Each structure stands twice: as C-alpha cells, then as structure tokens.
PDB file of C-alpha atoms and ligand atoms in Angstrom:
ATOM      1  CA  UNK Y  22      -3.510 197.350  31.472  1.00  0.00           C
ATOM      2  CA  UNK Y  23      -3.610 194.858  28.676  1.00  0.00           C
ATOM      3  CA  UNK Y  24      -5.543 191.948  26.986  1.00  0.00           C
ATOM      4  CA  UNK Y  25      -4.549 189.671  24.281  1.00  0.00           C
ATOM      5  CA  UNK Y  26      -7.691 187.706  22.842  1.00  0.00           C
ATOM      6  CA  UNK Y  27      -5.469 184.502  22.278  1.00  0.00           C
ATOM      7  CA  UNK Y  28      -8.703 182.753  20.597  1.00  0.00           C
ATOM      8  CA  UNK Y  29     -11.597 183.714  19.238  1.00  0.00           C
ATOM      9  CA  UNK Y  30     -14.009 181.269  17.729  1.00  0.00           C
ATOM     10  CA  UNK Y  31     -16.663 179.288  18.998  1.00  0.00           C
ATOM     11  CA  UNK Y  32     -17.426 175.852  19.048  1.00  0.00           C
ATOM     12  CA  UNK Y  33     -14.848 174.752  15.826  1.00  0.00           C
ATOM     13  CA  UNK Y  34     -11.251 176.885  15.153  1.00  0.00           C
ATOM     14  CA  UNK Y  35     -10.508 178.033  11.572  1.00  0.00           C
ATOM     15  CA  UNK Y  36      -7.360 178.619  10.024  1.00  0.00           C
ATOM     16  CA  UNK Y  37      -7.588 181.796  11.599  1.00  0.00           C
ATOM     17  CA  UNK Y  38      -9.286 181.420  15.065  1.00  0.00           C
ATOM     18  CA  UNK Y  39      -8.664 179.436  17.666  1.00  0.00           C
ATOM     19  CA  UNK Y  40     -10.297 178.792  20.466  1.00  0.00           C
ATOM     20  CA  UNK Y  41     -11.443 180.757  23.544  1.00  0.00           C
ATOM     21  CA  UNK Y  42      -9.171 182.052  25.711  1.00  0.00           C
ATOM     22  CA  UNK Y  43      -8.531 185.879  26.886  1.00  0.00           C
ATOM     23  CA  UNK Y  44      -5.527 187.066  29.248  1.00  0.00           C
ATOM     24  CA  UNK Y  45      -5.317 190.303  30.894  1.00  0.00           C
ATOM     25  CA  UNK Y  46      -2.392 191.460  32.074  1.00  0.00           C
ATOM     26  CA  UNK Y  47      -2.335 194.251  35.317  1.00  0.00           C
ATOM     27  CA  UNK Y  48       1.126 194.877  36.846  1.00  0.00           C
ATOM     28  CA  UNK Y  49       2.437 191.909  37.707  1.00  0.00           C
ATOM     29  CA  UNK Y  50      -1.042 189.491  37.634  1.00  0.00           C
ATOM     30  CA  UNK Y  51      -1.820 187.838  34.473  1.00  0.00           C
ATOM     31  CA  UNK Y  52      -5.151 186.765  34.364  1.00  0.00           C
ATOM     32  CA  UNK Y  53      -6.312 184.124  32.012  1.00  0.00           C
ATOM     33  CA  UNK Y  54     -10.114 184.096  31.100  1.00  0.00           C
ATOM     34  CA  UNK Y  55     -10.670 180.800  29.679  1.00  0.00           C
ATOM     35  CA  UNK Y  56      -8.211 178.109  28.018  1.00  0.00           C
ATOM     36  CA  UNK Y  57      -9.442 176.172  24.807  1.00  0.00           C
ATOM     37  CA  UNK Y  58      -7.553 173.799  22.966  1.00  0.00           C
ATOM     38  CA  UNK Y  59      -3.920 175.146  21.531  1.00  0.00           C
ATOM     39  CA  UNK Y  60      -4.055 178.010  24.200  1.00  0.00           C
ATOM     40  CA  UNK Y  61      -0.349 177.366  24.690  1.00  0.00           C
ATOM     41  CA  UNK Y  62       0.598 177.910  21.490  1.00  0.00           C
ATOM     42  CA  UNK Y  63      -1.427 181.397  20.830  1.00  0.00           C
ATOM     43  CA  UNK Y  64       0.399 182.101  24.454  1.00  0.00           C
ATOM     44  CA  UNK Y  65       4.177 181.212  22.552  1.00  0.00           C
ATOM     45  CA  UNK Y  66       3.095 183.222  19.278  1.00  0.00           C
ATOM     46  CA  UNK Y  67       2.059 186.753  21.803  1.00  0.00           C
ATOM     47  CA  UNK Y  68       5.523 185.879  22.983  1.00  0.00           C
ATOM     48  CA  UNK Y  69       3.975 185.744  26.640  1.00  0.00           C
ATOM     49  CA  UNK Y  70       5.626 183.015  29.024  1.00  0.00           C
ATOM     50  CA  UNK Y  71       2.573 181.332  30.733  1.00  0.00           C
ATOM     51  CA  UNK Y  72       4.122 180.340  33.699  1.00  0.00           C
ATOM     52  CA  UNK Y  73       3.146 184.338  34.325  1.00  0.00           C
ATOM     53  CA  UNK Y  74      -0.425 183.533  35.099  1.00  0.00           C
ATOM     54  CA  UNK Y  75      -1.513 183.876  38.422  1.00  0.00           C
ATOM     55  CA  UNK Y  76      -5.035 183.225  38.118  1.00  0.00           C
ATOM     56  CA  UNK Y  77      -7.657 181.463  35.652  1.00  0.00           C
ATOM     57  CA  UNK Y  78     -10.949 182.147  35.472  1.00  0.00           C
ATOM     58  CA  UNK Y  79     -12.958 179.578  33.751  1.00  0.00           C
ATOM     59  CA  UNK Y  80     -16.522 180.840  32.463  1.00  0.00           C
ATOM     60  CA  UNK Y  81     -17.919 177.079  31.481  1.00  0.00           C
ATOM     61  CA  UNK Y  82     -16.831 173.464  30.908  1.00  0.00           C
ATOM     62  CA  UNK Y  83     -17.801 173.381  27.169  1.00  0.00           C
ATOM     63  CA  UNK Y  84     -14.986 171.761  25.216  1.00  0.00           C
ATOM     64  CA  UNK Y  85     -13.875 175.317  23.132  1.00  0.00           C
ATOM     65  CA  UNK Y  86     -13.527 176.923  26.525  1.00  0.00           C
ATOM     66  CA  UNK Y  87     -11.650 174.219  28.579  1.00  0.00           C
ATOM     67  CA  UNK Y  88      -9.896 171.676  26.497  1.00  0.00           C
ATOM     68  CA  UNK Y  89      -6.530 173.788  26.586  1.00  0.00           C
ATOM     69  CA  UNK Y  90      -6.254 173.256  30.255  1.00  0.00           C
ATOM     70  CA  UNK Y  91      -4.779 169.796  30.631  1.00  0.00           C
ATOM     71  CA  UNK Y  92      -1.853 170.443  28.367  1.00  0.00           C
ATOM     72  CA  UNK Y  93      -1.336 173.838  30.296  1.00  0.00           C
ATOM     73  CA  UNK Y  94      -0.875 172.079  33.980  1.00  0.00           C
ATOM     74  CA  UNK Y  95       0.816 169.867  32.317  1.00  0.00           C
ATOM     75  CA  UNK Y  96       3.485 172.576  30.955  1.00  0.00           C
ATOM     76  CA  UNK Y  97       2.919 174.316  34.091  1.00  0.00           C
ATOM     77  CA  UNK Y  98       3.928 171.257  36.023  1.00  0.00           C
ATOM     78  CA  UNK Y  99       7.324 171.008  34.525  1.00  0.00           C
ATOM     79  CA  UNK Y 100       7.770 174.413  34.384  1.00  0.00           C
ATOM     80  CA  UNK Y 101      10.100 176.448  37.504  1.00  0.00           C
ATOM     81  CA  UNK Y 102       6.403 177.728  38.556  1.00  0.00           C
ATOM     82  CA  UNK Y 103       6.625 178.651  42.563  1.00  0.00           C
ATOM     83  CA  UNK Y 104       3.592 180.353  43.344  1.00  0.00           C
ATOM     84  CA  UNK Y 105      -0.167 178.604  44.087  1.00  0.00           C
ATOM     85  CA  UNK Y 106      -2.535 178.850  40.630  1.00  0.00           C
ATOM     86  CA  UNK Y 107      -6.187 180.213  41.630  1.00  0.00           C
ATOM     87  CA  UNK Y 108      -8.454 178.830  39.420  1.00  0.00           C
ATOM     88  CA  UNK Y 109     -11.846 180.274  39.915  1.00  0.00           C
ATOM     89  CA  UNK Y 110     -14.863 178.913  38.083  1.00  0.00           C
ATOM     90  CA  UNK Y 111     -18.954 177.309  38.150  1.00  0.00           C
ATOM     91  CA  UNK Y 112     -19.957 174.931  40.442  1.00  0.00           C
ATOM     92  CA  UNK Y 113     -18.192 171.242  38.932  1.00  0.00           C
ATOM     93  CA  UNK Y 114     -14.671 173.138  38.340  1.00  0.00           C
ATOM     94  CA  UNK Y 115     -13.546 170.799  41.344  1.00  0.00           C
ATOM     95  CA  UNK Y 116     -14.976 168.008  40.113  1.00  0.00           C
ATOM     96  CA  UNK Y 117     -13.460 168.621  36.743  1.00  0.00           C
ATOM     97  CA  UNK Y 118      -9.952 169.935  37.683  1.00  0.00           C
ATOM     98  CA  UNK Y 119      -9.647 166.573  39.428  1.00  0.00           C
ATOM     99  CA  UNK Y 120     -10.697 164.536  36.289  1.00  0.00           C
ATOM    100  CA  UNK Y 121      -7.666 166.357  34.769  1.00  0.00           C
ATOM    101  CA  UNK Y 122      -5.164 164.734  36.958  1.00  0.00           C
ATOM    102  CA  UNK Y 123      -6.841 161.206  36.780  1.00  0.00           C
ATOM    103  CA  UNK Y 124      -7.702 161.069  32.898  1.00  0.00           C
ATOM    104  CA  UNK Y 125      -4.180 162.416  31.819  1.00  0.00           C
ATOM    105  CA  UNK Y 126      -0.852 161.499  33.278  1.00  0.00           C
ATOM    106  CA  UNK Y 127       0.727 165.253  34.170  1.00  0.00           C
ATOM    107  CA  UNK Y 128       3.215 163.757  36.178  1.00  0.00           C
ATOM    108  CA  UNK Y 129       4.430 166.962  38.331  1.00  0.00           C
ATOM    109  CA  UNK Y 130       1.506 168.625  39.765  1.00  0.00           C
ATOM    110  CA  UNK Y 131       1.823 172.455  40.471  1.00  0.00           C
ATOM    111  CA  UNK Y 132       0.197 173.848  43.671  1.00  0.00           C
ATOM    112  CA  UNK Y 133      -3.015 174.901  42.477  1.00  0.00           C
ATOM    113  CA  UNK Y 134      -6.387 175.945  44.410  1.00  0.00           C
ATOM    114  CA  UNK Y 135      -9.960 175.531  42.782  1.00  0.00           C
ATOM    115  CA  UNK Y 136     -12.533 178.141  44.034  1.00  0.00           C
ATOM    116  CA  UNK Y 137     -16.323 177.597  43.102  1.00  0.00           C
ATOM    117  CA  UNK Y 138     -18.113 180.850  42.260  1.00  0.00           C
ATOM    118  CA  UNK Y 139     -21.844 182.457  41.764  1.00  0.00           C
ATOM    119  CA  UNK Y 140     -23.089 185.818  41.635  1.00  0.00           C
ATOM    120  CA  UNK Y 141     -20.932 188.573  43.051  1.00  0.00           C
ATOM    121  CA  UNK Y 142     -17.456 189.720  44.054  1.00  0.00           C
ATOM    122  CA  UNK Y 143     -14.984 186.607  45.004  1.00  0.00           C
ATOM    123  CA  UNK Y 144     -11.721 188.785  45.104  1.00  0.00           C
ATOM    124  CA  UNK Y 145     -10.493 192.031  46.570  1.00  0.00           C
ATOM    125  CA  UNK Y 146      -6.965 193.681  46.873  1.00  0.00           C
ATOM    126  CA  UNK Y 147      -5.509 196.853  47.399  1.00  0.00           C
ATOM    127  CA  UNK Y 148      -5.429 197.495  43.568  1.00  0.00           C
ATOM    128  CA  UNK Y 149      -8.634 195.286  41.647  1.00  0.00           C
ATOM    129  CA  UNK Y 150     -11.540 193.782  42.721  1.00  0.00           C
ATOM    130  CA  UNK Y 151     -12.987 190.492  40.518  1.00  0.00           C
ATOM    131  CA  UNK Y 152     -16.992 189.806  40.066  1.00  0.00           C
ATOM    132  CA  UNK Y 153     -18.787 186.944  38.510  1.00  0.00           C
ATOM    133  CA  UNK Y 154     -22.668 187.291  37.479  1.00  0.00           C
ATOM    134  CA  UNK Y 155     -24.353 183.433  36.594  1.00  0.00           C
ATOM    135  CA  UNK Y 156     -25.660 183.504  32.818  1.00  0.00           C
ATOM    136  CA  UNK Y 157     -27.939 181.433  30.217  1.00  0.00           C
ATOM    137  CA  UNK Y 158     -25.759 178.786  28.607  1.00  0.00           C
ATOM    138  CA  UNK Y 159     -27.954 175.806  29.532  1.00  0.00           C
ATOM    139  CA  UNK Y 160     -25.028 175.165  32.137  1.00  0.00           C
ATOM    140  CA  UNK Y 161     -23.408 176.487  35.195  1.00  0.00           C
ATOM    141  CA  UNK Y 162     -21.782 179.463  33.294  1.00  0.00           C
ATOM    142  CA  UNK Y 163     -19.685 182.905  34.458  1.00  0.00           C
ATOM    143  CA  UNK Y 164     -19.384 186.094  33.263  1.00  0.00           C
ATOM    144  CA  UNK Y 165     -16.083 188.071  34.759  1.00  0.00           C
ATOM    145  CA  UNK Y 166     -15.413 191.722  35.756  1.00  0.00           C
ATOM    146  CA  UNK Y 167     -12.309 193.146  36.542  1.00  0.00           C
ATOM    147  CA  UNK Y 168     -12.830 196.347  38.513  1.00  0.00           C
ATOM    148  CA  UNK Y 169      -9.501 198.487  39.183  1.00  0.00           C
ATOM    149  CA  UNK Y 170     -10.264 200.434  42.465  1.00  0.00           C
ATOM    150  CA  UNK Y 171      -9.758 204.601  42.190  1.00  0.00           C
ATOM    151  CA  UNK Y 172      -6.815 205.481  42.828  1.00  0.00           C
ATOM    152  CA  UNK Y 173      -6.451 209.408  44.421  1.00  0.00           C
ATOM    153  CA  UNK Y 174      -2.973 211.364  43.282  1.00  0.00           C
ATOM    154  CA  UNK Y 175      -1.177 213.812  45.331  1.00  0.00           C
ATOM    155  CA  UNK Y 176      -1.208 217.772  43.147  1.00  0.00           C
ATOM    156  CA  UNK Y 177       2.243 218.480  42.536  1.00  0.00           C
ATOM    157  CA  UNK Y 178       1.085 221.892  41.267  1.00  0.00           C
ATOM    158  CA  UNK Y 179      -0.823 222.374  44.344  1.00  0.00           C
ATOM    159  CA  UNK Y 180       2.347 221.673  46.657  1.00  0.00           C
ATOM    160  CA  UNK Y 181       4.421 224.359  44.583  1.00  0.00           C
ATOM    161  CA  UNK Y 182       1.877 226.589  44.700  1.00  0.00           C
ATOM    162  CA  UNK Y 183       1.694 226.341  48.448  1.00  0.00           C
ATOM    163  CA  UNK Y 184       5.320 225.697  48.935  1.00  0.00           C
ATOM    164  CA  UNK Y 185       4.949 221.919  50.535  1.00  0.00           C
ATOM    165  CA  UNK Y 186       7.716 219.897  50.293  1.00  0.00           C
ATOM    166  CA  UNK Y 187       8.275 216.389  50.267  1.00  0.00           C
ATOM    167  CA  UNK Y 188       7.281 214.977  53.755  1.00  0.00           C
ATOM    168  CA  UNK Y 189       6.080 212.145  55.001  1.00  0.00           C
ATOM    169  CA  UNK Y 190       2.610 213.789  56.099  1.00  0.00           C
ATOM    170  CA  UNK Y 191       1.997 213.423  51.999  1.00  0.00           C
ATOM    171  CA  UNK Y 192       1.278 209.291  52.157  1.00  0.00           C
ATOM    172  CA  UNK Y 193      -1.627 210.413  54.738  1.00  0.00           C
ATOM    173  CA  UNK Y 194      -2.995 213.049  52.104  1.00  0.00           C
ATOM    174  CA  UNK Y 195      -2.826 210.318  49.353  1.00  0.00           C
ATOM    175  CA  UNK Y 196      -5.024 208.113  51.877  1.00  0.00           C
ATOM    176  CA  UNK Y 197      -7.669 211.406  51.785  1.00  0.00           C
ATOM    177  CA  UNK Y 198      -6.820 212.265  55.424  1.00  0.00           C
ATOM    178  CA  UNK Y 199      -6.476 216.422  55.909  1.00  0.00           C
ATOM    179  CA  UNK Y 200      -2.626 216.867  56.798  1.00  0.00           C
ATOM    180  CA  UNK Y 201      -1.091 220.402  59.388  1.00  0.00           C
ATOM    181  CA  UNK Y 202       2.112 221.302  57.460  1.00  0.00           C
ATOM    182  CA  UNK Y 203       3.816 224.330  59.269  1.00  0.00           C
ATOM    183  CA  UNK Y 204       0.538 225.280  61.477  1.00  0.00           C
ATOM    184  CA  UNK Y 205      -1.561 225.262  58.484  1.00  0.00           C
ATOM    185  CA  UNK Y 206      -4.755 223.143  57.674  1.00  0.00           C
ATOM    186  CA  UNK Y 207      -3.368 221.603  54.110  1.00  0.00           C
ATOM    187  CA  UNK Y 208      -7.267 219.318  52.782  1.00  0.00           C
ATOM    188  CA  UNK Y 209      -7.077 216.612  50.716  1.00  0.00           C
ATOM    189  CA  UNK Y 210     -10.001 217.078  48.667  1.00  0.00           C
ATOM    190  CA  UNK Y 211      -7.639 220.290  47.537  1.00  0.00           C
ATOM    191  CA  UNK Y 212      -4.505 218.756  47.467  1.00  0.00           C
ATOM    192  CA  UNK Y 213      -4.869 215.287  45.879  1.00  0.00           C
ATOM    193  CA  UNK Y 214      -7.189 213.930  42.770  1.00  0.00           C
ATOM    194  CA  UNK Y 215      -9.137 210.901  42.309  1.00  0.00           C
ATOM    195  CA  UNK Y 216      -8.504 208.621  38.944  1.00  0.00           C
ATOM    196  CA  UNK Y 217     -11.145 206.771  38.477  1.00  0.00           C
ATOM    197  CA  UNK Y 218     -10.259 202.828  38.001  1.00  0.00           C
ATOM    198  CA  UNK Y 219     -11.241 201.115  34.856  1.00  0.00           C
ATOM    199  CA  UNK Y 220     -13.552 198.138  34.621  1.00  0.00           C
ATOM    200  CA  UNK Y 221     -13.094 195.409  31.555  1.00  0.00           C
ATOM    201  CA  UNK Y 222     -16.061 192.611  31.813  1.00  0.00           C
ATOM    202  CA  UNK Y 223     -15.979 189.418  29.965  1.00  0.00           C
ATOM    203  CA  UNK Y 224     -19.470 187.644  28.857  1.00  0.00           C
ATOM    204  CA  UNK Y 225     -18.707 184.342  27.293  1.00  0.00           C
ATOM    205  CA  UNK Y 226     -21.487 181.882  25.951  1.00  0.00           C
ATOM    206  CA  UNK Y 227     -25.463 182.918  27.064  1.00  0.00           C
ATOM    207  CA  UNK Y 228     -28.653 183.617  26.031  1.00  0.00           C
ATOM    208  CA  UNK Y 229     -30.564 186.841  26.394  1.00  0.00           C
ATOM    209  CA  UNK Y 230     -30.567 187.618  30.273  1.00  0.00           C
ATOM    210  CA  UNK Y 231     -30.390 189.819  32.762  1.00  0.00           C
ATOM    211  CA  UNK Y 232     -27.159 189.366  34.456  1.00  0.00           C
ATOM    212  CA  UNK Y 233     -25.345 190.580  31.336  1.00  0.00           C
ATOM    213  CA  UNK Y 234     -26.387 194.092  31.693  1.00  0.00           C
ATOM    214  CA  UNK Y 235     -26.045 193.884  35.510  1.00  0.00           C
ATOM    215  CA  UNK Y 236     -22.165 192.786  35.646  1.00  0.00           C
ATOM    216  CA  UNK Y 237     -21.291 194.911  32.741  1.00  0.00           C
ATOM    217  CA  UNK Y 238     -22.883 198.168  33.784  1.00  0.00           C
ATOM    218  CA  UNK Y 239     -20.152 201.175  33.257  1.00  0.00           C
ATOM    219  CA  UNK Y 240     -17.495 198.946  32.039  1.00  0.00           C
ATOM    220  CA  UNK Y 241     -14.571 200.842  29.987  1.00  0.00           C
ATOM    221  CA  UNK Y 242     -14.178 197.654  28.016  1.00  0.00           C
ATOM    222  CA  UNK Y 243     -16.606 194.881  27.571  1.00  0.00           C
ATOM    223  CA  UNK Y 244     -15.484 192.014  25.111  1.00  0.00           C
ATOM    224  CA  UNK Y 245     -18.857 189.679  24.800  1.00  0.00           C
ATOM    225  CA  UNK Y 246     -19.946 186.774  22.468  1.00  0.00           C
ATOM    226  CA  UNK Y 247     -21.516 187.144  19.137  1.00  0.00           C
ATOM    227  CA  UNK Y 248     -21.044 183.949  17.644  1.00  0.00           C
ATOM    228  CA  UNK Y 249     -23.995 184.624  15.103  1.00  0.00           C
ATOM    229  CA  UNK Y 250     -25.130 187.578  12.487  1.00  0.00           C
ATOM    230  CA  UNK Y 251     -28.327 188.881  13.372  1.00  0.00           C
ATOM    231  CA  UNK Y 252     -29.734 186.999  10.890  1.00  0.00           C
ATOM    232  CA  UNK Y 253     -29.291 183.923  12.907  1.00  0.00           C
ATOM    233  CA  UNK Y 254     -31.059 185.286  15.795  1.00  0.00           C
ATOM    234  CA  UNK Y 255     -33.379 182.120  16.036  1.00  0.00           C
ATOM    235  CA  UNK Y 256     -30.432 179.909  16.153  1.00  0.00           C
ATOM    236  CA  UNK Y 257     -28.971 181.708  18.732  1.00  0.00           C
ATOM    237  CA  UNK Y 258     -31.940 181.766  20.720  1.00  0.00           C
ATOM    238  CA  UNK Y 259     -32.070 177.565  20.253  1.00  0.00           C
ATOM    239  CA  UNK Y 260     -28.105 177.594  21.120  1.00  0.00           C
ATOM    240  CA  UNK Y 261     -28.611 179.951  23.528  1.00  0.00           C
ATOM    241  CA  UNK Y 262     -26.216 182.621  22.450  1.00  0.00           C
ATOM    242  CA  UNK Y 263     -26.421 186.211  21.137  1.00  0.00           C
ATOM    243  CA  UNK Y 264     -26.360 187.248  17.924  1.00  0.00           C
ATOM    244  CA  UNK Y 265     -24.469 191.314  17.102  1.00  0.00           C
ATOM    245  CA  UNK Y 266     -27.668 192.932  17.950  1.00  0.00           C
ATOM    246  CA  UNK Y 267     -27.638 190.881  21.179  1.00  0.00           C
ATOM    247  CA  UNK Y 268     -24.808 192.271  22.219  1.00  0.00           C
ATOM    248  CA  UNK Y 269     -24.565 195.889  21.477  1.00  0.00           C
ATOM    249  CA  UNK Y 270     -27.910 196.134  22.657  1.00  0.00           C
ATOM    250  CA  UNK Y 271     -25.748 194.901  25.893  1.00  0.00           C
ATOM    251  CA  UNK Y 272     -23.368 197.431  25.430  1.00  0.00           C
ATOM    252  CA  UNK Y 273     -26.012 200.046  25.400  1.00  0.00           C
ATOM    253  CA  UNK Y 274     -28.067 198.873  28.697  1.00  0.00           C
ATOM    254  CA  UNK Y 275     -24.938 198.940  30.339  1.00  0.00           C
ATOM    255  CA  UNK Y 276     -23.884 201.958  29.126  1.00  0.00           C
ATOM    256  CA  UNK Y 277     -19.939 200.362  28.210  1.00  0.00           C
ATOM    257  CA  UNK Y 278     -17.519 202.575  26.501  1.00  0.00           C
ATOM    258  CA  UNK Y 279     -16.122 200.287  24.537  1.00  0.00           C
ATOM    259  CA  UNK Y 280     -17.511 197.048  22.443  1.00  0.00           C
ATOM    260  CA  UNK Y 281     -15.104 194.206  21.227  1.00  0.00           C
ATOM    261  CA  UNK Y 282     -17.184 191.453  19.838  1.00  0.00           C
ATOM    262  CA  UNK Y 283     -15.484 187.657  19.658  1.00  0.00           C
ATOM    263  CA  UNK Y 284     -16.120 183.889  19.779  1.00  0.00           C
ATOM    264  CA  UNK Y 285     -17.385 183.750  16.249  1.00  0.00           C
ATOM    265  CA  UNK Y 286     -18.870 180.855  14.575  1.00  0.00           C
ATOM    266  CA  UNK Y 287     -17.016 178.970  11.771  1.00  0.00           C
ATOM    267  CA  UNK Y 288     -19.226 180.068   8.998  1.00  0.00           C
ATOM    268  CA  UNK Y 289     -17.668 183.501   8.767  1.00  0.00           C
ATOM    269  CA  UNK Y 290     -14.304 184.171   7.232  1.00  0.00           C
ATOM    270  CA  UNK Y 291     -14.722 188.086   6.953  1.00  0.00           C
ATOM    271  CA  UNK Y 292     -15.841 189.742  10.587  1.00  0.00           C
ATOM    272  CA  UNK Y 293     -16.187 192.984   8.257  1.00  0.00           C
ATOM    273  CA  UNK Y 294     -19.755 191.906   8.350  1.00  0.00           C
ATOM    274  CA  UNK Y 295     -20.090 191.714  11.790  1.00  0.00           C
ATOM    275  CA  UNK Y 296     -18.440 195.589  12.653  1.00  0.00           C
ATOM    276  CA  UNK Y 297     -20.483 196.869   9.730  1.00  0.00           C
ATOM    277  CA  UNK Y 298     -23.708 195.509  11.592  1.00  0.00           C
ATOM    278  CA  UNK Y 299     -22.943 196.226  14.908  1.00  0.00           C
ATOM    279  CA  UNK Y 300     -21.582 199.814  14.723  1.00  0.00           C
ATOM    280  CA  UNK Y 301     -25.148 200.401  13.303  1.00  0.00           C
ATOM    281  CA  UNK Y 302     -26.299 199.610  17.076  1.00  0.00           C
ATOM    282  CA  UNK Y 303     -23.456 200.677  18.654  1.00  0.00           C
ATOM    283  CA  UNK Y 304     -20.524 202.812  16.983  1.00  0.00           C
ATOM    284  CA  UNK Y 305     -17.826 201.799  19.740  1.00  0.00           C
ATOM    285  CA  UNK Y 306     -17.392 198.306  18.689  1.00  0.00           C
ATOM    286  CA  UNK Y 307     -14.450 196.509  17.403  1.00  0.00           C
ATOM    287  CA  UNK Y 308     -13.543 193.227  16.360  1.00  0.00           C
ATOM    288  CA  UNK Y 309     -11.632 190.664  18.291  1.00  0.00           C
ATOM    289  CA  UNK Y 310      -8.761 189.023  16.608  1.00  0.00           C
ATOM    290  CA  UNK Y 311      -6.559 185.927  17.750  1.00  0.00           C
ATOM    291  CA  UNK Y 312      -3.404 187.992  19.349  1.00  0.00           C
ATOM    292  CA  UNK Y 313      -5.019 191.571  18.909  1.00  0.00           C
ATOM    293  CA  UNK Y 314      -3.697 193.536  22.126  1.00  0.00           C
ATOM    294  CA  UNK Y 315      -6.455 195.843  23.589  1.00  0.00           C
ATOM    295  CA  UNK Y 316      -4.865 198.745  25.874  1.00  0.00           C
ATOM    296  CA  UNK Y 317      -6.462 201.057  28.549  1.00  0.00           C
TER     297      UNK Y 317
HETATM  298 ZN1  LIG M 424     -18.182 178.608  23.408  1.00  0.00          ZN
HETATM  299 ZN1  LIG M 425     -20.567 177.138  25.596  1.00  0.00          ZN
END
C-alpha cells in the first residue's frame, strides 16, 4: 500500500504546493482523494498514468479541492480508459459533476457513476472496506477511511511440523474452517494466523468536531488538515479549520499510529515549524510534501 500527496496547500498553491489531491494506491485500485487544480500534472511528475484510477473520492466542492476535475475527465475522455469511474462524494456531487459536462466542452465522455455519501461505510470487497464520517466545513464535507480487512495466513512451519502437505483442504483452513487430514482433527486457530489489515483515514477541511475522532479511531495512518500554526487558532476557528494542536490532539483521541499533517496555508514556506510544534503533542507526525510517497 501506497499514497502520494500530489498537493498540499490550501486555499492558494505556492511555488512549492499545489493543490489538494491524495492517491492511494492498493493492488490494482488507485484511489484518488480529491483533485485540485494542476492535479494532472503532479500525477505526470509521480510518473503515475491516471487513467489507473478507479475511484475518486471527493471530500468538498471548494475550488482547491475540485477545480482539477474538469481537465481530468477531460484527459480521461480521450484517454483508452475502459472501465466505469466511481466518483463518490457530499450531497451536490451530481449536481456538480453534471455542471462539468455543460460548462466545459469535454467532448468524449468516459463512463462514469456519481454516488452521494453521509456517515458510514459505502463500499465493501473481499479485500477493503471505504467509510465516510460528515464534518464542519460550513458545507456538505467528507472525511474518508480506507479499512483493509484481516487477512488470516496458512503456518508453513506448522504444516512441516505436522507433516501436511499441499492439499486442497488448506483454502478451507485459510477461510478458518477446522480441516481432517489423514483421520486427524488439523484447527485453524493452530494452523493459520490472522494479519491484521491496516486503516489510512483522510480528514480534509473542518472545524473542531466529533466525527474526526470517530472515523479515525485506530487508523495506522491518518493524514489530516492543519492549514494554520497554533497561533492562528482563532482564525481557524472563524475558517473553520484546525490549527497543529487541532489535529494531533485528533491523532491522540483516536489513538492513530501515525500523523502526516498537509493542506497548509500560503503564509508558510518552512513546515519545519509545523513538525517542531506538533511532535510536541504528538511525536508520530510527519510532514506532507507534494509527491512524498507514504508506505505501509
Ligand atoms: Zn481546502
Ligand atoms: Zn474547504
């Protein structure tokens, strides 16, 4: 598992940072959290293709967070893309996908479905589940988990040591079912091992609330805003967004692993400030970058 922060600042890019957009990549889904303006371009310099994304998630229609998109369907569209594009956000992303088509001529139109979200799970497989949790932004706006389901392993030591060779009895042990191999009882709680799946939560633009600490309880990875030094906390509280403090105070009440802070505001050139600060809170924390790769 993988994710690229493609952009990182808030409401105005810098030299540096563009804007928001996240895409985690699982076997073969590539998930894109968000697509600000000159998302294509951060996707060409991570020398990833996007006609590899299977799904978008969009947490809000604020400009930084959006304004990529038209220019993406519109690559998308002439691109050899076969498959149907999920795109999964608040209530008005139907409204607003279809304002895409009529305020900009795209020509080719992929197949693409919209899917209007609130609180709770809103996709399952054999492999990942995806959650959403409604925040504080002053508008309909989504935080995203990604929860890899457990996944149990068959004991290869255990199978020498009890002299079990490959059969096909094994897939029903990997499934936790107790298998008979040559008259004897062989249990799955003995012969297999569980590996826990990871979770990775995103919490774009909110104010202090509730739903923050709910979605991102036990994540292994939680990126969330901090466009503001603590400092700033009253101008975050007007803008309704956090401030570092905010959000390793998020971190803790969740009890995350990991912190990676991002969507900065314009008025800092040097995030040294920002780790300093926030590892005081919360020593796990690092520092988004446009293009930084984050593995699990
Ligand atoms: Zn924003
Ligand atoms: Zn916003």
């Amino acid at each position: 598992m993988e994710i690229t922060t493609l952009g990182t600042s808030s409401m105005v890019p810098t030299a540096n940072r563009n804007h928001s957009a996240t895409l985690l990549s699982y076997k073969n889904e590539k998930i894109l959290i968000d697509c600000g303006e000159g998302t294509q371009r951060q996707f060409r310099k991570a020398r990833i293709s996007p006609v590899k994304i299977t799904k978008i998630l969009i947490t809000h229609w604020h400009g930084d967070h959006v304004l990529g998109l038209p220019g993406l369907m519109l690559t998308l569209g002439h691109s050899d893309y076969k498959k149907t594009l999920d795109i999964y956000g608040p209530k008005g992303t139907k409204k607003f996908m279809s304002y895409i088509y009529k305020f900009f001529d795209t020509r080719s139109k992929i197949d693409y479905k919209v899917h209007e979200i609130e609180n709770g799970m809103f996709f399952e497989n054999n492999e990942f589940k995806l959650e959403a949790a409604e925040l504080d932004h002053g508008e309909a706006c989504l935080a995203y988990s990604f929860i890899e389901k457990d996944k149990r392993k068959i004991d290869k030591k255990y199978l020498e040591k009890h002299k079990i060779k490959a059969n096909p009895k094994l897939k029903l042990l990997q499934e936790g079912k107790n298998i008979i191999y040559k008259d004897k009882k062989i249990l799955a709680s003995k012969a297999t091992f569980v590996v826990p799946g990871k979770k990775i939560t995103f919490i774009p633009d909110t104010g202090i609330c509730k739903n923050t600490i709910k979605i991102a309880k036990n994540s292994d990875l939680l990126f969330c805003e901090s466009t503001f030094l603590t400092e700033l906390q009253e101008k975050a509280r007007e803008t309704h967004h956090l401030t570092v403090k905010d959000a390793t105070n998020i971190a803790k009440k969740s009890k995350s692993k990991r912190l990676v802070l991002t969507h900065f505001s314009q008025r800092y050139n040097d995030l040294k400030v920002f780790e300093k600060e926030a590892k005081q809170h919360f020593k796990n924390t690092e520092i988004a970058e446009d293009l930084k790769k984050f593995k699990l």
